[in-house]
Amino acid sequence: MAKKKKKNVARSPKKGFGLNVQNIKAGIAKAQKLLASGDSKNALTQLQELDKLYPDRPEVLKYLAYTYHGLGYSALYQLNLEKWVKAATEDSNALLGLAVAYLENDRPSLALETFTLARDKFAKIKEDKEIEETIAELEQAIVEISKQLGMDAGDRTKQIMLLHEKAMSALALNNFAETRQHAEQLLEIEPNFAGALNNLSFAYWFDNQPAEAIALTEQCLEANPNSYHALSNYIAYRTWQGDREGLEEYAEKLKESRDSWQDDPDYWTKAAEAFSWLEEDDSLFKLYKVAEENDKLEKLMGIFYHYLAAAHLRQKRETEARSFWEKALEKSPGLDIAEENLEDLKQPAGKHHSPWSFSGDRWLFGAMQKGVIETISNAEEDTGKLKEAASLCLEKYPELKILIPQMIKRGDPRSRSLAVLLAEYAKTPELLAVLKEFALSDIGPDDIRHEAAALVSNEGLMPAGQTTMWIQGQWQDIFLIGIELHNEMVDEHTPETSKLLEQGIKNLKGSNPEKAEEFLKQALELNPEARDLKYNLAIAYQLQDRDEEAEEICQKLYDRDPNYPFARIALAKYHLDRKEIEKAEELVQPMIQWKSMNHLAFHFLCQLNIELGLVKKEIEKARSWLNIWKQVSDSPNIEYWEERIEHPGGMVDELLEEDDL
């Protein structure tokens, strides 16, 4: 039998089978195009994806490094250059690039070591006079640094400096294991070296070992009382723990602004960080003034301007805050926390979380962060499980009792939301008091504070009634109610009944009440006692101008269960339409004291109370109910009621608008 000839079939490369160089080139070309258009962030995403698919490729690492550099991610810039050097050992450009990165990142010993290695390894570099001059300057800089440290410039000092710079580089990448390794090696040589003690304290701190971190900082301050890093770290650690006693002494030392500190950009940053932990906004403003008066503004890094911007916004100086956040991004284009605060400010008044000085990983980190998030995530949206999960978190991590109040007051959006959730479900007396204070403050979005207010009112800590709250960027009087809102529906249905109900509601929304009536009546044949089916049938009748039949259904539903909110509100609306104001109020007033209510029913209750206020010419009461409604809803009908309050007129004819269904 003759053999069949094999066809030449073009096969697409598969992951894991060889390397598709064309894909790499195409990916880099796409990133180059994005970089050329100024879209550095998407270029970075493109290069990161390439790096995942084709790890350790020199051409990818090269562009990754320089894209990180353009965005101000100095630690990742250095890291990717280090990877490039390992992946391309004979590439002089890689080695020189790394040497320059060390120089830019204030790693003079590593820079000297790398420049020297490049010179000795590559003949063309050996002949470069500019590099020889750089090496000579670095050698002299090492001598000067050694003098400042009170050490000679011998091999022992060089080893200390190399280990210190390696520890700092690891710390900048949150590589705490490597930080500890280098710092501990250094401390074996020089037990009281301030930089190593500070770096090691950070490594212990973020490994959830605060006692060890504080002990190391105290050791550092005992041996090096003028270490501004240690002063700032000590303030941060103690404040995080909720222990501020005696910290004024350490803050005062930072305010001295010693001449020997002022040329170090780190001093300004660490002092600003400490004052931010202490919430000493005036101290931050004075620190900036000192820098300005001493011509040191060029020393200020992007993160300093972020701290300064947050302080200004805390003082309600939004224009200054925006300006300094923009300056922070000008100095450090990749400073996410500054960009996120600015983006938050673009939201309407009443939705702002800003300002927050610290990102979420300064509040929760390491094993505690992972444990809390996993515990809460596993509970999903089950109320019973969430209560158990919140209590479990507080039991397992007692620090949360101190952290939750700080996270609610000062956290970023995710930290604040998590803290509020933990407080709401744990419901300890201490945390309920925190929620009450938060509800009555001008911090955070209106809806979260209103939710907190409703909960503490429900718990009896805030009486229902008129109160003053920060709403839409100003203090306003609102009518506080302590109703816990939920999305639970009491009636249960078979799948077949549920489908018929869905079709009925769909037709109600589609302005086809006759068709809706058909589906709802079919559903009632399967479940004759279902209240939601009867209530929606009443709506179908009402939309067909069959008001008597609709009201009869609502009355029967109310007689059967006075606590069925939809029927109760509907009857009140009928009374109001007939100008039977007292009867309407008799139905709705007791509902204000209810402990819980379906979210949609509360939506209708707010509208009815707004209309009641307008009918009785109690405009402020109507406005108060509108403000309550705004905290829990973004209904398109809000705009209509805002207009009605500003220009009181006739009443609406229908109980429900289509958008309410």
XYZ file of C-alpha atoms in Angstrom:
661
model
C 0.000 0.000 0.000
C 1.347 3.363 -0.927
C 2.029 5.723 1.923
C -0.021 8.888 2.068
C 1.994 12.030 1.938
C 1.855 14.098 5.068
C 0.389 17.528 4.600
C 2.342 20.494 5.835
C 0.013 21.927 8.421
C 0.875 25.231 10.039
C 0.546 24.795 13.773
C 0.101 27.656 16.164
C 2.590 27.660 19.034
C 1.230 26.403 22.316
C 2.198 27.528 25.754
C 4.894 25.281 27.104
C 6.173 24.168 23.704
C 9.146 26.279 22.830
C 9.414 30.037 22.645
C 7.556 32.245 20.204
C 10.017 35.082 19.628
C 7.602 36.805 17.260
C 5.021 37.062 20.044
C 7.615 38.689 22.291
C 8.589 41.166 19.582
C 4.967 41.961 18.851
C 4.234 42.426 22.551
C 7.191 44.747 23.016
C 6.203 46.709 19.904
C 2.721 47.193 21.345
C 4.208 48.373 24.646
C 6.535 50.757 22.776
C 3.564 52.234 20.943
C 1.719 52.751 24.230
C 4.788 54.361 25.792
C 5.165 56.669 22.798
C 1.546 57.791 23.218
C 2.139 58.507 26.914
C 0.054 55.555 28.118
C 2.659 54.176 30.509
C 0.226 52.292 32.731
C -1.211 50.183 29.914
C 2.297 49.691 28.566
C 3.274 48.354 31.982
C 0.293 45.966 31.990
C 1.300 44.716 28.527
C 4.895 44.106 29.642
C 3.810 42.402 32.878
C 1.684 39.966 30.853
C 4.636 39.281 28.562
C 6.853 38.652 31.582
C 4.359 36.086 32.919
C 4.208 34.262 29.591
C 7.929 34.475 28.876
C 9.773 34.894 32.190
C 13.387 36.023 32.395
C 13.535 37.315 28.826
C 16.158 40.107 28.734
C 14.283 42.209 26.156
C 11.102 42.132 28.273
C 12.923 42.830 31.546
C 14.692 45.786 29.965
C 11.460 47.526 28.968
C 9.789 46.547 32.231
C 12.595 48.179 34.187
C 12.488 51.447 32.295
C 8.680 51.596 32.323
C 8.724 51.194 36.102
C 11.316 53.961 36.186
C 9.092 56.291 34.178
C 6.202 55.658 36.556
C 8.341 56.304 39.624
C 8.428 52.712 40.917
C 12.077 52.909 41.902
C 12.273 49.595 43.764
C 10.714 47.617 40.899
C 12.923 49.484 38.425
C 15.972 48.250 40.331
C 14.579 44.723 40.761
C 13.952 44.231 37.040
C 17.405 45.520 36.182
C 18.827 42.957 38.616
C 16.810 40.272 36.794
C 18.035 41.581 33.444
C 21.666 41.293 34.559
C 21.100 37.680 35.653
C 19.351 36.840 32.371
C 21.978 38.549 30.183
C 25.317 38.121 31.928
C 27.321 39.350 28.931
C 25.256 42.466 28.290
C 27.227 45.524 29.371
C 24.154 47.745 28.992
C 22.302 45.670 31.583
C 25.118 45.945 34.099
C 25.554 49.672 33.533
C 21.807 50.176 33.777
C 21.776 48.431 37.142
C 24.702 50.536 38.377
C 22.805 53.701 37.426
C 19.669 52.398 39.176
C 21.646 51.822 42.375
C 23.004 55.351 42.073
C 19.531 56.860 41.545
C 18.070 54.837 44.436
C 20.751 56.089 46.832
C 22.632 52.791 47.037
C 26.201 54.141 46.651
C 28.014 50.983 47.797
C 26.040 48.758 45.430
C 26.524 51.333 42.668
C 30.294 51.407 43.234
C 30.473 47.612 43.299
C 28.472 47.340 40.055
C 30.275 50.115 38.158
C 33.594 48.551 39.155
C 32.434 45.104 38.005
C 31.310 46.547 34.647
C 34.626 48.332 34.171
C 36.666 45.228 34.976
C 34.511 42.926 32.830
C 34.021 44.961 29.661
C 36.963 46.544 27.831
C 34.903 49.313 26.220
C 33.726 50.454 29.649
C 37.265 50.470 30.995
C 38.092 53.157 28.448
C 35.069 55.303 29.369
C 36.396 58.340 31.257
C 32.947 59.356 32.496
C 32.511 56.014 34.227
C 35.989 56.287 35.758
C 35.029 59.691 37.128
C 31.778 58.253 38.537
C 33.712 55.454 40.254
C 36.145 57.973 41.762
C 33.243 60.131 43.002
C 31.548 57.097 44.566
C 34.764 56.046 46.284
C 35.048 59.518 47.777
C 31.355 59.418 48.783
C 31.938 56.135 50.615
C 34.815 57.750 52.506
C 32.559 60.675 53.504
C 29.733 58.382 54.603
C 32.193 56.332 56.646
C 33.319 59.500 58.422
C 29.713 60.434 59.180
C 29.224 56.992 60.668
C 32.395 57.360 62.728
C 34.050 54.430 60.930
C 37.112 53.992 58.781
C 36.686 53.261 55.086
C 38.022 49.706 55.309
C 36.532 46.400 54.235
C 34.465 46.070 57.425
C 32.671 49.365 56.752
C 32.179 48.472 53.086
C 30.560 45.196 54.093
C 28.285 47.015 56.570
C 27.193 49.478 53.905
C 26.543 46.766 51.302
C 24.426 44.754 53.728
C 22.533 47.874 54.758
C 21.738 48.790 51.154
C 20.666 45.220 50.373
C 18.358 45.256 53.395
C 16.851 48.586 52.305
C 16.307 47.275 48.780
C 14.574 44.153 50.097
C 12.437 46.247 52.421
C 11.368 48.513 49.554
C 9.965 45.378 47.863
C 8.266 44.152 51.077
C 10.602 41.171 51.058
C 10.769 40.927 54.834
C 12.559 37.570 55.042
C 15.450 38.905 52.971
C 15.406 42.168 54.924
C 15.844 40.234 58.168
C 18.628 38.130 56.674
C 20.738 41.136 55.610
C 19.960 43.197 58.734
C 20.848 40.361 61.108
C 24.121 39.740 59.264
C 24.951 43.420 59.621
C 24.104 43.495 63.330
C 26.513 40.643 63.942
C 29.220 43.033 62.735
C 27.833 46.255 64.286
C 25.172 45.528 66.973
C 23.801 49.083 67.305
C 23.821 50.150 63.668
C 20.728 52.376 63.423
C 19.775 51.527 59.846
C 19.859 47.788 60.473
C 17.832 48.068 63.683
C 15.219 50.175 61.901
C 15.013 47.846 58.904
C 14.811 44.801 61.153
C 12.052 46.427 63.200
C 10.023 46.895 59.996
C 10.527 43.252 59.060
C 9.238 42.131 62.473
C 6.387 44.640 62.393
C 5.005 43.468 59.069
C 5.423 39.889 60.207
C 2.859 40.678 62.950
C 5.445 40.755 65.743
C 4.880 44.263 67.152
C 6.546 43.676 70.527
C 9.826 42.701 68.838
C 9.580 45.659 66.449
C 9.065 48.159 69.271
C 11.865 46.614 71.325
C 14.285 46.987 68.400
C 13.218 50.620 67.902
C 13.756 51.358 71.589
C 17.189 49.720 71.341
C 17.958 51.911 68.353
C 16.855 55.105 70.112
C 18.883 54.246 73.193
C 22.031 53.877 71.104
C 21.072 56.487 68.460
C 18.748 59.065 70.085
C 18.819 61.307 66.996
C 17.758 58.658 64.483
C 14.752 60.301 62.813
C 13.848 56.962 61.219
C 13.572 55.379 64.668
C 11.669 58.375 66.076
C 9.134 58.206 63.255
C 8.818 54.416 63.368
C 8.294 54.453 67.132
C 5.474 56.989 66.754
C 3.876 54.888 63.987
C 4.086 51.608 65.922
C 2.696 53.058 69.140
C -0.099 54.989 67.407
C -1.138 51.876 65.471
C -1.466 50.150 68.845
C -3.624 52.995 70.143
C -0.987 54.011 72.688
C -0.046 57.680 72.317
C 1.095 58.322 75.865
C 4.413 60.167 75.932
C 4.756 60.413 72.151
C 4.866 64.227 72.289
C 8.513 63.953 73.356
C 9.418 62.015 70.210
C 7.386 64.323 67.967
C 9.158 67.364 69.422
C 12.525 65.867 68.503
C 11.357 65.462 64.896
C 10.284 69.115 64.848
C 13.836 70.239 65.592
C 14.730 69.886 61.883
C 18.443 69.562 62.588
C 20.748 70.943 59.904
C 22.294 67.501 59.507
C 18.850 66.094 58.638
C 17.623 68.711 56.176
C 19.609 67.555 53.145
C 18.211 64.035 53.465
C 14.858 63.623 51.635
C 14.040 60.763 54.003
C 13.929 63.136 56.974
C 11.108 65.213 55.507
C 9.161 62.093 54.553
C 9.577 60.333 57.902
C 8.663 63.467 59.864
C 5.561 63.997 57.708
C 4.615 60.359 58.183
C 4.910 60.640 61.964
C 2.795 63.814 62.103
C 0.204 62.078 59.901
C -0.009 59.161 62.352
C -0.434 61.639 65.200
C -2.963 63.688 63.188
C -0.892 66.811 63.881
C -1.845 68.708 60.748
C -0.412 71.997 62.002
C 2.950 70.306 62.584
C 2.884 69.104 58.983
C 2.115 72.601 57.697
C 4.980 74.032 59.776
C 7.326 71.319 58.479
C 6.537 72.364 54.913
C 7.152 75.990 55.884
C 10.570 75.065 57.316
C 11.482 73.307 54.066
C 10.327 76.330 52.080
C 12.221 78.843 54.234
C 15.427 76.783 54.057
C 15.247 76.232 50.279
C 14.752 72.492 50.719
C 11.599 72.025 48.627
C 13.579 70.101 46.025
C 14.284 67.540 48.755
C 10.601 66.766 49.242
C 9.420 63.529 47.667
C 5.995 62.769 46.236
C 4.828 60.965 49.365
C 5.555 64.090 51.452
C 3.170 66.096 49.264
C 0.579 63.342 49.643
C 0.719 63.598 53.440
C 0.488 67.379 53.132
C -2.519 67.183 50.791
C -4.371 64.824 53.144
C -3.770 67.218 56.043
C -5.192 70.129 54.052
C -8.321 68.190 53.127
C -8.852 67.235 56.771
C -8.976 70.980 57.363
C -11.565 71.301 54.545
C -9.081 73.080 52.254
C -9.919 71.206 49.072
C -8.136 73.548 46.641
C -4.817 73.196 48.475
C -5.311 69.437 48.782
C -5.830 69.025 45.037
C -2.787 71.159 44.306
C -0.491 69.153 46.578
C -1.777 65.788 45.317
C -1.044 66.977 41.792
C 2.429 67.975 42.982
C 2.854 64.514 44.536
C 2.082 62.894 41.184
C 4.392 65.308 39.410
C 7.189 64.194 41.738
C 6.176 60.508 41.767
C 3.960 59.629 38.763
C 3.304 56.117 40.063
C 2.155 57.180 43.535
C -1.150 55.302 43.599
C -2.361 56.634 46.944
C -2.198 60.236 45.683
C -3.980 59.348 42.449
C -6.691 57.404 44.298
C -7.374 60.308 46.667
C -7.667 62.679 43.707
C -10.042 60.310 41.904
C -12.155 60.022 45.042
C -12.465 63.815 45.181
C -14.084 63.783 41.726
C -17.150 62.067 43.165
C -20.183 64.129 44.204
C -20.281 65.573 47.705
C -21.506 62.905 50.057
C -19.602 60.076 48.403
C -16.029 61.025 49.373
C -13.821 58.712 51.412
C -10.826 61.043 51.104
C -8.570 61.945 52.677
C -6.649 58.894 53.768
C -2.954 59.214 54.538
C -2.164 55.506 54.641
C -3.087 52.601 52.404
C -4.893 49.568 53.761
C -1.734 47.512 54.231
C -0.547 49.934 56.907
C -3.536 48.924 59.044
C -3.871 45.214 58.324
C -0.949 43.216 57.011
C 0.655 39.796 57.041
C -1.169 36.879 58.611
C -3.782 39.104 60.256
C -4.800 40.712 56.956
C -5.052 37.330 55.258
C -6.934 35.773 58.172
C -9.524 38.541 58.481
C -10.245 38.730 54.759
C -10.547 34.945 54.422
C -12.828 34.666 57.461
C -15.169 37.401 56.245
C -15.108 36.194 52.627
C -16.061 32.664 53.676
C -19.140 34.034 55.432
C -20.303 35.563 52.126
C -23.544 37.515 52.664
C -25.115 35.238 55.270
C -26.041 37.461 58.236
C -25.671 34.683 60.784
C -22.303 33.606 59.412
C -21.085 37.205 59.254
C -21.906 37.733 62.932
C -19.971 34.593 63.789
C -17.097 35.585 61.483
C -16.808 39.097 62.960
C -16.737 37.722 66.503
C -14.152 35.133 65.479
C -11.909 37.831 63.980
C -12.042 39.904 67.170
C -11.271 36.851 69.254
C -8.372 35.713 67.082
C -6.927 39.183 66.507
C -7.570 41.310 69.626
C -5.657 44.195 67.987
C -8.752 44.776 65.874
C -10.520 46.334 68.859
C -7.971 49.158 68.631
C -7.591 49.163 64.856
C -11.271 49.248 63.860
C -11.903 52.746 65.284
C -8.782 54.065 63.514
C -9.664 52.353 60.229
C -13.188 53.799 60.331
C -11.866 57.263 61.007
C -8.744 57.304 58.849
C -8.719 54.282 56.555
C -8.840 54.069 52.779
C -12.183 52.970 51.229
C -11.562 49.239 51.587
C -10.197 49.504 55.128
C -13.075 51.702 56.277
C -15.721 49.466 54.702
C -14.177 46.356 56.255
C -13.927 48.019 59.670
C -17.548 49.195 59.563
C -18.671 45.701 58.564
C -16.738 44.118 61.452
C -18.161 46.654 63.910
C -21.728 46.254 62.651
C -21.722 42.485 62.933
C -19.637 42.152 66.101
C -21.880 44.731 67.858
C -19.786 44.985 71.002
C -20.694 47.987 73.205
C -17.321 49.587 72.444
C -17.686 49.213 68.686
C -21.290 50.414 68.708
C -20.047 53.568 70.450
C -17.448 53.954 67.685
C -20.159 53.602 65.038
C -22.247 56.253 66.787
C -19.322 58.687 66.811
C -18.659 57.918 63.136
C -22.331 58.393 62.185
C -22.365 61.879 63.731
C -19.027 62.911 62.199
C -18.207 64.524 58.841
C -15.926 61.640 57.831
C -16.568 59.231 54.962
C -19.478 58.775 52.540
C -22.995 59.685 53.610
C -24.448 56.240 52.917
C -21.987 54.424 55.198
C -22.564 56.914 58.026
C -26.320 56.674 57.577
C -26.076 52.889 57.713
C -24.094 53.186 60.940
C -26.635 55.650 62.355
C -29.540 53.335 61.562
C -27.795 50.428 63.238
C -26.930 52.243 66.465
C -30.425 53.738 66.539
C -31.802 50.229 66.138
C -29.627 49.212 69.096
C -31.072 52.032 71.203
C -27.934 54.211 71.305
C -29.447 56.994 69.217
C -33.121 57.865 69.571
C -35.161 58.027 66.385
C -36.167 61.545 65.468
C -34.654 64.833 64.418
C -30.856 64.928 64.452
C -28.035 66.778 62.696
C -25.787 64.864 60.298
C -23.185 65.712 57.682
C -25.054 65.258 54.391
C -23.761 66.172 50.912
C -20.921 68.254 52.255
C -22.823 70.248 54.880
C -24.513 69.850 58.261
C -28.215 69.194 57.840
C -31.119 68.284 60.092
C -32.578 64.901 59.189
C -35.139 62.603 60.686
C -33.141 59.655 61.978
C -34.702 56.231 61.918
C -33.261 53.012 63.245
C -34.474 50.604 60.600
C -32.109 47.860 59.448
C -32.645 47.359 55.725
C -32.541 43.969 54.017
C -33.438 42.394 50.683
C -35.242 39.380 52.092
C -38.731 38.579 50.799
C -41.049 36.592 53.086
C -42.976 34.671 50.420
C -41.363 31.571 48.958
C -42.254 30.109 45.579
C -41.719 27.049 43.447
C -39.556 27.599 40.343
C -42.693 27.625 38.168
C -44.387 30.287 40.317
C -41.196 32.365 40.406
C -41.025 32.377 36.609
C -44.619 33.573 36.354
C -43.934 36.309 38.931
C -40.863 37.424 36.994
C -42.916 37.645 33.804
C -45.587 39.614 35.646
C -43.100 42.163 37.001
C -41.410 42.385 33.602
C -44.716 43.353 32.020
C -45.475 45.843 34.802
C -42.165 47.549 34.078
C -42.904 47.341 30.368
C -46.204 49.216 30.796
C -48.253 46.173 29.889
C -50.421 45.711 33.012
C -53.016 43.557 31.201
C -50.394 40.954 30.322
C -48.917 41.241 33.817
C -52.355 40.483 35.251
C -52.516 37.229 33.256
C -49.157 35.984 34.558
C -49.912 36.979 38.148
C -53.284 35.253 38.169
C -51.665 32.082 36.819
C -49.109 32.324 39.636
C -51.872 32.786 42.224
C -53.507 29.555 41.077
C -50.300 27.809 42.149
C -49.829 29.802 45.359
C -53.143 31.477 46.318
C -51.932 32.975 49.629
C -48.731 34.595 48.399
C -48.752 38.255 49.466
C -46.271 39.467 46.867
C -48.359 37.979 44.050
C -51.495 39.722 45.328
C -49.646 42.995 45.872
C -48.268 43.003 42.327
C -51.736 42.158 41.037
C -52.968 45.271 42.866
C -50.342 47.303 41.007
C -51.535 45.798 37.703
C -55.099 46.841 38.555
C -53.992 50.311 39.550
C -52.116 50.807 36.284
C -55.364 49.922 34.512
C -57.240 52.580 36.568
C -59.045 49.859 38.547
C -58.291 51.578 41.856
C -61.151 50.075 43.875
C -60.030 46.518 43.091
C -56.410 47.448 43.852
C -57.278 49.033 47.196
C -59.481 46.072 48.140
C -56.523 43.697 47.642
C -54.226 45.935 49.746
C -56.827 46.200 52.505
C -57.198 42.417 52.691
C -53.417 42.017 52.778
C -53.220 44.558 55.615
C -56.064 42.910 57.565
C -54.284 39.593 57.261
C -50.869 40.995 58.294
C -50.577 44.643 59.429
C -46.778 44.273 59.331
C -46.668 43.561 55.610
C -45.043 46.878 54.639
C -46.059 47.075 50.980
C -49.803 46.814 51.676
C -49.579 49.190 54.632
C -47.784 51.868 52.595
C -50.155 51.373 49.660
C -53.207 51.928 51.886
C -51.602 55.043 53.352
C -51.090 56.336 49.820
C -54.769 55.819 48.995
C -55.753 57.753 52.131
C -53.338 60.527 51.240
C -54.755 60.791 47.716
C -58.197 61.339 49.307
C -56.657 63.972 51.624
C -57.297 61.659 54.612
C -54.029 62.774 56.170
C -54.637 61.493 59.712
C -55.499 57.993 58.437
C -52.367 57.985 56.278
C -50.228 59.038 59.249
C -51.786 56.397 61.496
C -50.490 53.784 59.098
C -46.976 55.103 58.434
C -45.943 56.687 61.750
C -45.588 53.364 63.626
C -43.354 52.064 60.812
C -40.644 54.524 61.780
C -40.069 52.462 64.941
C -39.730 49.162 63.080
C -36.417 47.373 63.621
C -36.053 46.099 60.058
C -37.657 46.520 56.642
C -37.274 45.373 53.084
C -35.111 47.786 51.114
C -37.765 48.376 48.428
C -40.506 48.934 51.021
C -38.326 51.548 52.704
C -37.880 53.161 49.302
C -41.687 53.583 49.093
C -41.939 54.703 52.722
C -39.513 57.558 52.084
C -41.477 58.762 49.063
C -44.747 58.642 50.958
C -43.317 60.650 53.863
C -41.904 63.225 51.445
C -45.347 63.612 49.950
C -46.922 63.824 53.412
C -44.548 66.637 54.287
C -45.456 68.502 51.112
C -49.209 68.062 51.643
C -48.883 69.392 55.202
C -46.568 72.180 53.955
C -43.829 70.858 56.240
C -41.085 71.396 53.660
C -38.171 70.732 56.028
C -39.693 67.406 57.037
C -40.048 66.480 53.380
C -36.447 67.489 52.748
C -35.306 65.452 55.756
C -36.966 62.326 54.360
C -35.410 63.021 50.981
C -31.983 63.147 52.623
C -32.657 59.842 54.373
C -33.676 58.290 51.074
C -30.551 59.579 49.331
C -28.374 57.720 51.800
C -29.730 54.336 50.748
C -30.816 54.819 47.150
C -29.780 56.344 43.840
C -33.293 56.068 42.386
C -33.952 58.225 39.308
C -37.103 59.434 41.133
C -34.963 61.376 43.616
C -34.492 64.163 41.092
C -38.279 64.415 40.662
C -38.822 64.770 44.437
C -36.017 67.317 44.712
C -37.858 69.401 42.138
C -41.163 68.922 43.980
C -39.641 70.122 47.254
C -38.178 73.200 45.608
C -41.439 73.880 43.734
C -44.312 72.312 45.718
C -47.296 71.520 43.498
C -49.753 68.751 42.752
C -49.473 65.168 43.872
C -48.436 62.176 41.809
C -51.318 60.017 40.701
C -49.774 56.592 41.011
C -48.503 54.765 44.050
C -45.492 53.549 42.109
C -43.520 54.845 39.214
C -42.273 52.283 36.711
C -38.680 52.792 37.862
C -39.681 51.767 41.390
C -40.841 48.268 40.507
